[in-house]
PDB file of C-alpha atoms in Angstrom:
ATOM      1  CA  UNK A 516     145.878 174.766 101.446  1.00 92.00           C
ATOM      2  CA  UNK A 517     145.685 178.534 100.873  1.00 95.00           C
ATOM      3  CA  UNK A 518     142.941 179.785  98.570  1.00 94.00           C
ATOM      4  CA  UNK A 519     143.375 183.565  98.912  1.00 96.00           C
ATOM      5  CA  UNK A 520     144.469 186.382 101.190  1.00 97.00           C
ATOM      6  CA  UNK A 521     141.310 186.995 103.224  1.00 97.00           C
ATOM      7  CA  UNK A 522     142.231 190.105 105.185  1.00 97.00           C
ATOM      8  CA  UNK A 523     144.961 192.248 106.679  1.00 98.00           C
ATOM      9  CA  UNK A 524     145.090 193.548 110.231  1.00 98.00           C
ATOM     10  CA  UNK A 525     146.149 197.192 110.579  1.00 98.00           C
ATOM     11  CA  UNK A 526     146.728 199.104 113.786  1.00 97.00           C
ATOM     12  CA  UNK A 527     144.513 202.173 114.039  1.00 95.00           C
ATOM     13  CA  UNK A 528     141.105 203.469 113.065  1.00 92.00           C
ATOM     14  CA  UNK A 529     138.662 202.366 110.347  1.00 97.00           C
ATOM     15  CA  UNK A 530     137.897 206.049 109.717  1.00 96.00           C
ATOM     16  CA  UNK A 531     141.429 206.643 108.419  1.00 96.00           C
ATOM     17  CA  UNK A 532     141.114 203.800 105.920  1.00 98.00           C
ATOM     18  CA  UNK A 533     137.654 204.923 104.843  1.00 98.00           C
ATOM     19  CA  UNK A 534     139.365 208.040 103.505  1.00 98.00           C
ATOM     20  CA  UNK A 535     142.245 206.101 101.985  1.00 98.00           C
ATOM     21  CA  UNK A 536     140.104 203.479 100.242  1.00 98.00           C
ATOM     22  CA  UNK A 537     137.095 205.670  99.440  1.00 98.00           C
ATOM     23  CA  UNK A 538     134.784 203.093 101.040  1.00 98.00           C
ATOM     24  CA  UNK A 539     132.447 203.014 104.045  1.00 98.00           C
ATOM     25  CA  UNK A 540     133.266 200.665 106.895  1.00 97.00           C
ATOM     26  CA  UNK A 541     130.570 198.186 107.903  1.00 95.00           C
ATOM     27  CA  UNK A 542     130.709 197.032 111.543  1.00 93.00           C
ATOM     28  CA  UNK A 543     134.234 198.443 111.760  1.00 93.00           C
ATOM     29  CA  UNK A 544     135.460 196.379 108.796  1.00 95.00           C
ATOM     30  CA  UNK A 545     136.472 197.361 105.293  1.00 98.00           C
ATOM     31  CA  UNK A 546     136.798 195.266 102.172  1.00 98.00           C
ATOM     32  CA  UNK A 547     137.959 195.945  98.621  1.00 98.00           C
ATOM     33  CA  UNK A 548     137.183 193.656  95.690  1.00 97.00           C
ATOM     34  CA  UNK A 549     139.761 191.095  96.802  1.00 96.00           C
ATOM     35  CA  UNK A 550     140.838 191.658 100.412  1.00 98.00           C
ATOM     36  CA  UNK A 551     139.479 192.893 103.722  1.00 97.00           C
ATOM     37  CA  UNK A 552     141.002 195.137 106.373  1.00 98.00           C
ATOM     38  CA  UNK A 553     140.492 194.702 110.123  1.00 97.00           C
ATOM     39  CA  UNK A 554     141.758 197.049 112.814  1.00 97.00           C
ATOM     40  CA  UNK A 555     143.535 196.996 116.177  1.00 96.00           C
ATOM     41  CA  UNK A 556     142.656 200.369 117.746  1.00 92.00           C
ATOM     42  CA  UNK A 557     145.534 200.519 120.241  1.00 89.00           C
ATOM     43  CA  UNK A 558     148.273 199.652 117.742  1.00 92.00           C
ATOM     44  CA  UNK A 559     149.793 201.051 114.544  1.00 90.00           C
ATOM     45  CA  UNK A 560     151.312 199.723 111.353  1.00 95.00           C
ATOM     46  CA  UNK A 561     150.653 196.530 109.449  1.00 97.00           C
ATOM     47  CA  UNK A 562     150.041 193.844 112.069  1.00 97.00           C
ATOM     48  CA  UNK A 563     149.240 190.555 110.351  1.00 97.00           C
ATOM     49  CA  UNK A 564     147.885 188.867 107.237  1.00 98.00           C
ATOM     50  CA  UNK A 565     145.157 186.229 107.335  1.00 98.00           C
ATOM     51  CA  UNK A 566     144.791 183.728 104.518  1.00 98.00           C
ATOM     52  CA  UNK A 567     141.611 181.870 103.573  1.00 97.00           C
ATOM     53  CA  UNK A 568     141.496 178.092 103.374  1.00 96.00           C
ATOM     54  CA  UNK A 569     138.706 175.752 102.355  1.00 93.00           C
ATOM     55  CA  UNK A 570     139.292 173.312 105.220  1.00 95.00           C
ATOM     56  CA  UNK A 571     140.852 174.396 108.510  1.00 96.00           C
ATOM     57  CA  UNK A 572     141.303 170.850 109.811  1.00 96.00           C
ATOM     58  CA  UNK A 573     143.169 169.778 106.694  1.00 96.00           C
ATOM     59  CA  UNK A 574     145.254 172.952 106.836  1.00 96.00           C
ATOM     60  CA  UNK A 575     146.194 172.266 110.462  1.00 96.00           C
ATOM     61  CA  UNK A 576     147.228 168.712 109.597  1.00 96.00           C
ATOM     62  CA  UNK A 577     149.289 169.858 106.615  1.00 96.00           C
ATOM     63  CA  UNK A 578     151.044 172.543 108.657  1.00 97.00           C
ATOM     64  CA  UNK A 579     151.936 169.963 111.298  1.00 96.00           C
ATOM     65  CA  UNK A 580     153.359 167.652 108.640  1.00 96.00           C
ATOM     66  CA  UNK A 581     155.425 170.528 107.296  1.00 96.00           C
ATOM     67  CA  UNK A 582     156.779 171.356 110.778  1.00 95.00           C
ATOM     68  CA  UNK A 583     154.900 174.668 111.083  1.00 97.00           C
ATOM     69  CA  UNK A 584     153.582 175.199 114.615  1.00 95.00           C
ATOM     70  CA  UNK A 585     150.064 176.634 114.738  1.00 96.00           C
ATOM     71  CA  UNK A 586     147.440 177.260 117.401  1.00 96.00           C
ATOM     72  CA  UNK A 587     143.652 177.304 117.240  1.00 96.00           C
ATOM     73  CA  UNK A 588     141.929 180.673 117.655  1.00 95.00           C
ATOM     74  CA  UNK A 589     138.323 181.839 117.563  1.00 92.00           C
ATOM     75  CA  UNK A 590     138.746 182.643 113.872  1.00 90.00           C
ATOM     76  CA  UNK A 591     140.887 179.707 112.752  1.00 96.00           C
ATOM     77  CA  UNK A 592     144.630 179.112 113.031  1.00 98.00           C
ATOM     78  CA  UNK A 593     147.507 181.367 114.055  1.00 98.00           C
ATOM     79  CA  UNK A 594     151.189 180.905 113.302  1.00 97.00           C
ATOM     80  CA  UNK A 595     154.432 182.831 112.987  1.00 95.00           C
ATOM     81  CA  UNK A 596     156.347 183.120 109.740  1.00 95.00           C
ATOM     82  CA  UNK A 597     159.837 183.930 111.051  1.00 96.00           C
ATOM     83  CA  UNK A 598     158.485 186.989 112.860  1.00 96.00           C
ATOM     84  CA  UNK A 599     155.416 187.721 110.711  1.00 98.00           C
ATOM     85  CA  UNK A 600     152.037 187.091 112.321  1.00 97.00           C
ATOM     86  CA  UNK A 601     149.940 184.926 109.977  1.00 98.00           C
ATOM     87  CA  UNK A 602     146.432 183.562 110.325  1.00 98.00           C
ATOM     88  CA  UNK A 603     144.275 181.067 108.471  1.00 98.00           C
ATOM     89  CA  UNK A 604     140.487 181.353 108.424  1.00 97.00           C
ATOM     90  CA  UNK A 605     137.640 179.582 106.673  1.00 94.00           C
ATOM     91  CA  UNK A 606     137.000 180.844 103.157  1.00 89.00           C
ATOM     92  CA  UNK A 607     133.925 183.079 102.908  1.00 84.00           C
ATOM     93  CA  UNK A 608     132.158 185.310 100.396  1.00 84.00           C
ATOM     94  CA  UNK A 609     132.153 188.773 101.958  1.00 89.00           C
ATOM     95  CA  UNK A 610     130.920 191.620  99.761  1.00 94.00           C
ATOM     96  CA  UNK A 611     133.117 194.671  99.125  1.00 97.00           C
ATOM     97  CA  UNK A 612     132.428 197.710 101.294  1.00 98.00           C
ATOM     98  CA  UNK A 613     130.187 200.386  99.730  1.00 98.00           C
ATOM     99  CA  UNK A 614     131.937 203.121  97.777  1.00 98.00           C
ATOM    100  CA  UNK A 615     131.624 206.675  99.090  1.00 97.00           C
ATOM    101  CA  UNK A 616     133.345 208.307  96.096  1.00 97.00           C
ATOM    102  CA  UNK A 617     133.162 207.818  92.355  1.00 97.00           C
ATOM    103  CA  UNK A 618     134.534 204.388  91.408  1.00 97.00           C
ATOM    104  CA  UNK A 619     137.507 205.627  89.297  1.00 97.00           C
ATOM    105  CA  UNK A 620     138.903 207.509  92.318  1.00 98.00           C
ATOM    106  CA  UNK A 621     138.410 204.717  94.864  1.00 98.00           C
ATOM    107  CA  UNK A 622     140.703 201.824  95.689  1.00 98.00           C
ATOM    108  CA  UNK A 623     139.506 198.781  93.772  1.00 98.00           C
ATOM    109  CA  UNK A 624     141.694 196.018  95.185  1.00 98.00           C
ATOM    110  CA  UNK A 625     145.039 195.070  96.675  1.00 98.00           C
ATOM    111  CA  UNK A 626     147.902 194.544  94.243  1.00 97.00           C
ATOM    112  CA  UNK A 627     150.544 193.316  96.688  1.00 96.00           C
ATOM    113  CA  UNK A 628     151.552 193.133 100.323  1.00 98.00           C
ATOM    114  CA  UNK A 629     155.260 193.506 101.070  1.00 98.00           C
ATOM    115  CA  UNK A 630     157.249 191.496 103.591  1.00 98.00           C
ATOM    116  CA  UNK A 631     160.870 192.445 104.237  1.00 98.00           C
ATOM    117  CA  UNK A 632     163.275 189.602 104.923  1.00 98.00           C
ATOM    118  CA  UNK A 633     166.987 189.348 105.777  1.00 98.00           C
ATOM    119  CA  UNK A 634     167.008 185.760 104.473  1.00 98.00           C
ATOM    120  CA  UNK A 635     165.397 185.214 101.054  1.00 97.00           C
ATOM    121  CA  UNK A 636     166.127 181.489 100.841  1.00 98.00           C
ATOM    122  CA  UNK A 637     164.393 181.001 104.181  1.00 98.00           C
ATOM    123  CA  UNK A 638     161.432 182.932 102.808  1.00 98.00           C
ATOM    124  CA  UNK A 639     161.290 180.715  99.699  1.00 98.00           C
ATOM    125  CA  UNK A 640     161.278 177.617 101.902  1.00 98.00           C
ATOM    126  CA  UNK A 641     158.547 178.975 104.171  1.00 98.00           C
ATOM    127  CA  UNK A 642     156.132 180.747 101.821  1.00 98.00           C
ATOM    128  CA  UNK A 643     156.654 178.373  98.923  1.00 97.00           C
ATOM    129  CA  UNK A 644     157.530 175.068 100.545  1.00 96.00           C
ATOM    130  CA  UNK A 645     155.504 175.174 103.756  1.00 97.00           C
ATOM    131  CA  UNK A 646     152.566 177.466 102.972  1.00 97.00           C
ATOM    132  CA  UNK A 647     152.408 176.329  99.352  1.00 96.00           C
ATOM    133  CA  UNK A 648     152.235 179.746  97.679  1.00 97.00           C
ATOM    134  CA  UNK A 649     153.191 179.847  94.011  1.00 97.00           C
ATOM    135  CA  UNK A 650     156.572 181.515  93.425  1.00 98.00           C
ATOM    136  CA  UNK A 651     156.104 183.262  90.093  1.00 96.00           C
ATOM    137  CA  UNK A 652     159.179 185.470  89.948  1.00 95.00           C
ATOM    138  CA  UNK A 653     162.570 185.740  91.655  1.00 97.00           C
ATOM    139  CA  UNK A 654     164.320 188.913  90.564  1.00 94.00           C
ATOM    140  CA  UNK A 655     167.487 190.635  91.764  1.00 94.00           C
ATOM    141  CA  UNK A 656     168.194 194.127  90.524  1.00 85.00           C
ATOM    142  CA  UNK A 657     171.258 196.096  91.671  1.00 84.00           C
ATOM    143  CA  UNK A 658     169.527 199.325  90.577  1.00 83.00           C
ATOM    144  CA  UNK A 659     166.806 198.690  93.135  1.00 83.00           C
ATOM    145  CA  UNK A 660     169.300 197.281  95.637  1.00 93.00           C
ATOM    146  CA  UNK A 661     166.941 194.398  96.245  1.00 95.00           C
ATOM    147  CA  UNK A 662     166.054 190.810  95.526  1.00 96.00           C
ATOM    148  CA  UNK A 663     162.302 190.496  95.075  1.00 96.00           C
ATOM    149  CA  UNK A 664     160.294 187.279  95.360  1.00 97.00           C
ATOM    150  CA  UNK A 665     156.742 187.348  93.992  1.00 97.00           C
ATOM    151  CA  UNK A 666     154.364 184.711  95.379  1.00 98.00           C
ATOM    152  CA  UNK A 667     150.994 184.498  93.648  1.00 97.00           C
ATOM    153  CA  UNK A 668     147.977 184.328  95.967  1.00 96.00           C
ATOM    154  CA  UNK A 669     144.713 184.531  94.054  1.00 93.00           C
ATOM    155  CA  UNK A 670     144.775 187.745  92.030  1.00 93.00           C
ATOM    156  CA  UNK A 671     147.349 189.488  94.216  1.00 97.00           C
ATOM    157  CA  UNK A 672     150.959 189.008  95.264  1.00 97.00           C
ATOM    158  CA  UNK A 673     152.843 188.470  98.491  1.00 98.00           C
ATOM    159  CA  UNK A 674     156.115 190.228  97.700  1.00 97.00           C
ATOM    160  CA  UNK A 675     159.173 189.308  99.747  1.00 98.00           C
ATOM    161  CA  UNK A 676     161.900 191.950  99.553  1.00 97.00           C
ATOM    162  CA  UNK A 677     165.538 191.514 100.565  1.00 97.00           C
ATOM    163  CA  UNK A 678     167.974 194.427 100.840  1.00 96.00           C
ATOM    164  CA  UNK A 679     171.060 193.236  98.955  1.00 95.00           C
ATOM    165  CA  UNK A 680     173.380 195.627 100.804  1.00 94.00           C
ATOM    166  CA  UNK A 681     172.521 194.171 104.205  1.00 94.00           C
ATOM    167  CA  UNK A 682     173.509 190.625 103.356  1.00 94.00           C
ATOM    168  CA  UNK A 683     171.871 187.507 104.768  1.00 97.00           C
ATOM    169  CA  UNK A 684     171.107 186.935 108.453  1.00 97.00           C
ATOM    170  CA  UNK A 685     168.768 185.009 110.742  1.00 96.00           C
ATOM    171  CA  UNK A 686     166.993 188.145 111.973  1.00 97.00           C
ATOM    172  CA  UNK A 687     163.165 188.080 111.799  1.00 98.00           C
ATOM    173  CA  UNK A 688     161.064 189.064 108.800  1.00 98.00           C
ATOM    174  CA  UNK A 689     158.508 191.855 109.174  1.00 97.00           C
ATOM    175  CA  UNK A 690     155.403 193.028 107.408  1.00 97.00           C
ATOM    176  CA  UNK A 691     156.094 196.306 105.701  1.00 97.00           C
ATOM    177  CA  UNK A 692     153.749 197.883 103.138  1.00 98.00           C
ATOM    178  CA  UNK A 693     150.791 197.733 100.769  1.00 98.00           C
ATOM    179  CA  UNK A 694     150.161 198.583  97.134  1.00 98.00           C
ATOM    180  CA  UNK A 695     146.543 199.259  96.171  1.00 98.00           C
ATOM    181  CA  UNK A 696     145.084 199.216  92.645  1.00 97.00           C
ATOM    182  CA  UNK A 697     142.996 202.188  91.499  1.00 98.00           C
ATOM    183  CA  UNK A 698     141.123 202.527  88.197  1.00 97.00           C
ATOM    184  CA  UNK A 699     142.259 206.162  87.652  1.00 97.00           C
ATOM    185  CA  UNK A 700     145.520 207.158  89.322  1.00 97.00           C
ATOM    186  CA  UNK A 701     144.981 210.873  88.624  1.00 96.00           C
ATOM    187  CA  UNK A 702     141.489 210.884  90.103  1.00 97.00           C
ATOM    188  CA  UNK A 703     142.602 208.911  93.165  1.00 98.00           C
ATOM    189  CA  UNK A 704     145.575 211.187  93.770  1.00 97.00           C
ATOM    190  CA  UNK A 705     143.427 214.324  93.436  1.00 97.00           C
ATOM    191  CA  UNK A 706     140.796 212.904  95.813  1.00 98.00           C
ATOM    192  CA  UNK A 707     143.327 212.151  98.541  1.00 98.00           C
ATOM    193  CA  UNK A 708     145.033 215.528  98.167  1.00 97.00           C
ATOM    194  CA  UNK A 709     141.642 217.225  98.507  1.00 97.00           C
ATOM    195  CA  UNK A 710     141.107 215.220 101.713  1.00 97.00           C
ATOM    196  CA  UNK A 711     144.332 216.699 103.130  1.00 97.00           C
ATOM    197  CA  UNK A 712     146.691 213.769 102.582  1.00 97.00           C
ATOM    198  CA  UNK A 713     150.273 214.222 101.412  1.00 98.00           C
ATOM    199  CA  UNK A 714     150.395 212.303  98.118  1.00 98.00           C
ATOM    200  CA  UNK A 715     153.151 212.388  95.509  1.00 97.00           C
ATOM    201  CA  UNK A 716     152.491 213.179  91.873  1.00 96.00           C
ATOM    202  CA  UNK A 717     151.887 210.129  89.669  1.00 95.00           C
ATOM    203  CA  UNK A 718     155.039 208.666  88.125  1.00 94.00           C
ATOM    204  CA  UNK A 719     155.847 205.681  85.929  1.00 90.00           C
ATOM    205  CA  UNK A 720     155.854 202.327  87.693  1.00 87.00           C
ATOM    206  CA  UNK A 721     158.059 199.301  87.055  1.00 81.00           C
ATOM    207  CA  UNK A 722     155.410 197.537  85.017  1.00 82.00           C
ATOM    208  CA  UNK A 723     154.977 198.841  81.479  1.00 85.00           C
ATOM    209  CA  UNK A 724     152.018 201.196  81.238  1.00 86.00           C
ATOM    210  CA  UNK A 725     151.582 201.548  85.003  1.00 91.00           C
ATOM    211  CA  UNK A 726     151.726 204.679  87.122  1.00 95.00           C
ATOM    212  CA  UNK A 727     152.135 204.920  90.860  1.00 96.00           C
ATOM    213  CA  UNK A 728     151.977 207.535  93.585  1.00 97.00           C
ATOM    214  CA  UNK A 729     153.074 207.377  97.210  1.00 98.00           C
ATOM    215  CA  UNK A 730     150.684 208.136 100.053  1.00 98.00           C
ATOM    216  CA  UNK A 731     152.839 209.714 102.742  1.00 97.00           C
ATOM    217  CA  UNK A 732     150.354 210.021 105.603  1.00 97.00           C
ATOM    218  CA  UNK A 733     146.860 208.892 106.524  1.00 96.00           C
ATOM    219  CA  UNK A 734     147.826 205.205 106.370  1.00 97.00           C
ATOM    220  CA  UNK A 735     148.295 204.456 110.093  1.00 96.00           C
ATOM    221  CA  UNK A 736     152.023 204.086 109.577  1.00 95.00           C
ATOM    222  CA  UNK A 737     151.815 201.572 106.719  1.00 98.00           C
ATOM    223  CA  UNK A 738     154.060 202.429 103.713  1.00 98.00           C
ATOM    224  CA  UNK A 739     151.504 202.733 100.932  1.00 98.00           C
ATOM    225  CA  UNK A 740     151.427 203.267  97.197  1.00 98.00           C
ATOM    226  CA  UNK A 741     148.599 203.466  94.707  1.00 98.00           C
ATOM    227  CA  UNK A 742     149.048 201.846  91.325  1.00 97.00           C
ATOM    228  CA  UNK A 743     147.025 202.528  88.199  1.00 95.00           C
ATOM    229  CA  UNK A 744     147.110 201.248  84.661  1.00 83.00           C
ATOM    230  CA  UNK A 745     147.208 197.553  85.603  1.00 70.00           C
ATOM    231  CA  UNK A 746     144.658 194.808  85.849  1.00 58.00           C
ATOM    232  CA  UNK A 747     144.941 191.618  87.818  1.00 51.00           C
ATOM    233  CA  UNK A 748     148.552 190.678  88.563  1.00 46.00           C
ATOM    234  CA  UNK A 749     150.055 188.466  85.895  1.00 44.00           C
ATOM    235  CA  UNK A 750     153.728 188.626  86.853  1.00 42.00           C
ATOM    236  CA  UNK A 751     156.474 191.187  86.770  1.00 38.00           C
ATOM    237  CA  UNK A 752     157.387 194.081  89.052  1.00 38.00           C
TER     238      UNK A 752
END
């Protein structure tokens, strides 16, 4: 049913994300190598994620069979994933937005989008069982204080995070943050600092050979990290 993550909807201005991604918006839209970004000017934060499907009619039928309520929109289908706004649209071949900086310092693609959940088993049933995403890893780590579920979606990951200390409840899930891949973490960090953003120094990531840095502002309220030293996601944190 789901072929890829087509785009994310972020509250705020395309101009802010032009600086963050190092790309020029076209008709108010931005796109990296694997995902697009759309904007809601009067809002803030990460608003929704929209998946691509090859056949909207078949997707609607399958969702109905799996007891997932959806409604038709101008772009495709809309549904709620226990509090998370989710869309489905027809699969298309949109080109990445033009770079406005040297390629090593620009954002190349999305590595993962993070959803926070108070109920990980519910998330497994919904994202795996009903939406059909491929659960590649289920990892609990007391050092992190979290249980992390990694669902493969094309060459990126929908990561579902559960705070172990808070226990399990029926409260809603919510979209939380983004991790972007960059070819050169040092060059990307230096570029954003020069643009006036508050960016941490690169540090070792969880994946062997990776480095990450945290972007503390200029993200329209979306918790954001940059990750370098990795290719397409193959599994692991």
